[in-house]
Short mmCIF file of C-alpha atoms in Angstrom, two decimals:
data_model
loop_
_atom_site.label_atom_id
_atom_site.label_comp_id
_atom_site.label_asym_id
_atom_site.label_seq_id
_atom_site.Cartn_x
_atom_site.Cartn_y
_atom_site.Cartn_z
CA MET I 1 18.75 76.35 55.68
CA GLN I 2 16.77 73.81 53.70
CA GLY I 3 13.11 73.05 53.59
CA PRO I 4 10.45 72.18 53.82
CA ILE I 5 12.02 68.77 54.37
CA GLY I 6 11.42 65.45 56.09
CA SER I 7 8.51 63.96 57.97
CA ARG I 8 7.31 67.30 59.35
CA ASP I 9 7.81 69.40 56.22
CA ASP I 10 9.89 71.67 58.44
CA PHE I 11 13.04 73.67 57.84
CA LEU I 12 16.49 72.35 58.68
CA THR I 13 19.01 74.96 59.74
CA TYR I 14 22.68 74.15 60.02
CA TYR I 15 25.53 76.36 61.17
CA LEU I 16 29.15 76.39 62.32
CA ASP I 17 29.94 77.18 65.93
CA LYS I 18 33.06 79.09 67.03
CA ASP I 19 35.05 75.82 67.03
CA LYS I 20 34.01 75.03 63.41
CA LYS I 21 31.64 72.24 64.51
CA ILE I 22 28.50 71.87 62.38
CA TYR I 23 25.17 71.94 64.21
CA ALA I 24 21.68 71.08 62.96
CA VAL I 25 18.35 72.42 64.20
CA THR I 26 14.91 71.26 63.08
CA GLY I 27 11.63 70.82 64.93
CA CYS I 28 12.47 69.73 68.49
CA PHE I 29 15.99 68.54 67.54
CA SER I 30 19.11 70.59 68.15
CA GLY I 31 22.59 69.06 68.17
CA THR I 32 25.72 68.31 66.20
CA LEU I 33 25.44 67.07 62.65
CA GLU I 34 26.68 63.65 63.81
CA GLU I 35 23.98 63.50 66.50
CA PHE I 36 21.41 64.55 63.92
CA GLU I 37 22.43 61.76 61.54
CA LYS I 38 22.27 59.19 64.35
CA LYS I 39 18.81 60.38 65.41
CA VAL I 40 17.57 60.32 61.81
CA LYS I 41 18.70 56.69 61.41
CA GLU I 42 17.10 55.69 64.74
CA THR I 43 13.83 57.44 63.94
CA HIS I 44 13.42 56.90 60.21
CA GLY I 45 15.59 53.90 59.32
CA SER I 46 16.06 54.09 55.57
CA ASN I 47 12.73 55.58 54.52
CA LYS I 48 12.37 58.60 52.23
CA HIS I 49 12.53 61.06 55.12
CA ALA I 50 15.84 59.58 56.28
CA LYS I 51 17.18 59.91 52.75
CA GLN I 52 16.16 63.57 52.60
CA TYR I 53 17.67 64.39 55.99
CA LEU I 54 20.92 62.51 55.31
CA LYS I 55 21.39 64.19 51.92
CA ALA I 56 20.80 67.55 53.62
CA ALA I 57 23.50 66.67 56.18
CA GLU I 58 25.85 65.76 53.34
CA MET I 59 25.12 69.09 51.68
CA ALA I 60 25.76 70.93 54.96
CA ARG I 61 29.21 69.36 55.16
CA VAL I 62 30.01 70.42 51.60
CA MET I 63 28.72 73.96 52.09
CA LEU I 64 30.38 74.55 55.46
CA SER I 65 33.61 72.59 55.03
CA GLY I 66 35.68 75.59 53.97
CA ASP I 67 37.31 73.72 51.06
#
């Protein structure tokens, strides 16, 4: 979990499902990390909120990768 973050100063929660797929949940969004990144780019382009969200997604991958 990270936050407050992004345009809503909300918390971003990420987790692994039983198939080791990373999911993200924040505000009204819930989906895979890839869907989250796509939505962030569509919604925020390259502004500061996009940068925060995309860095958080990168961190989620590092933390949950199992390496």
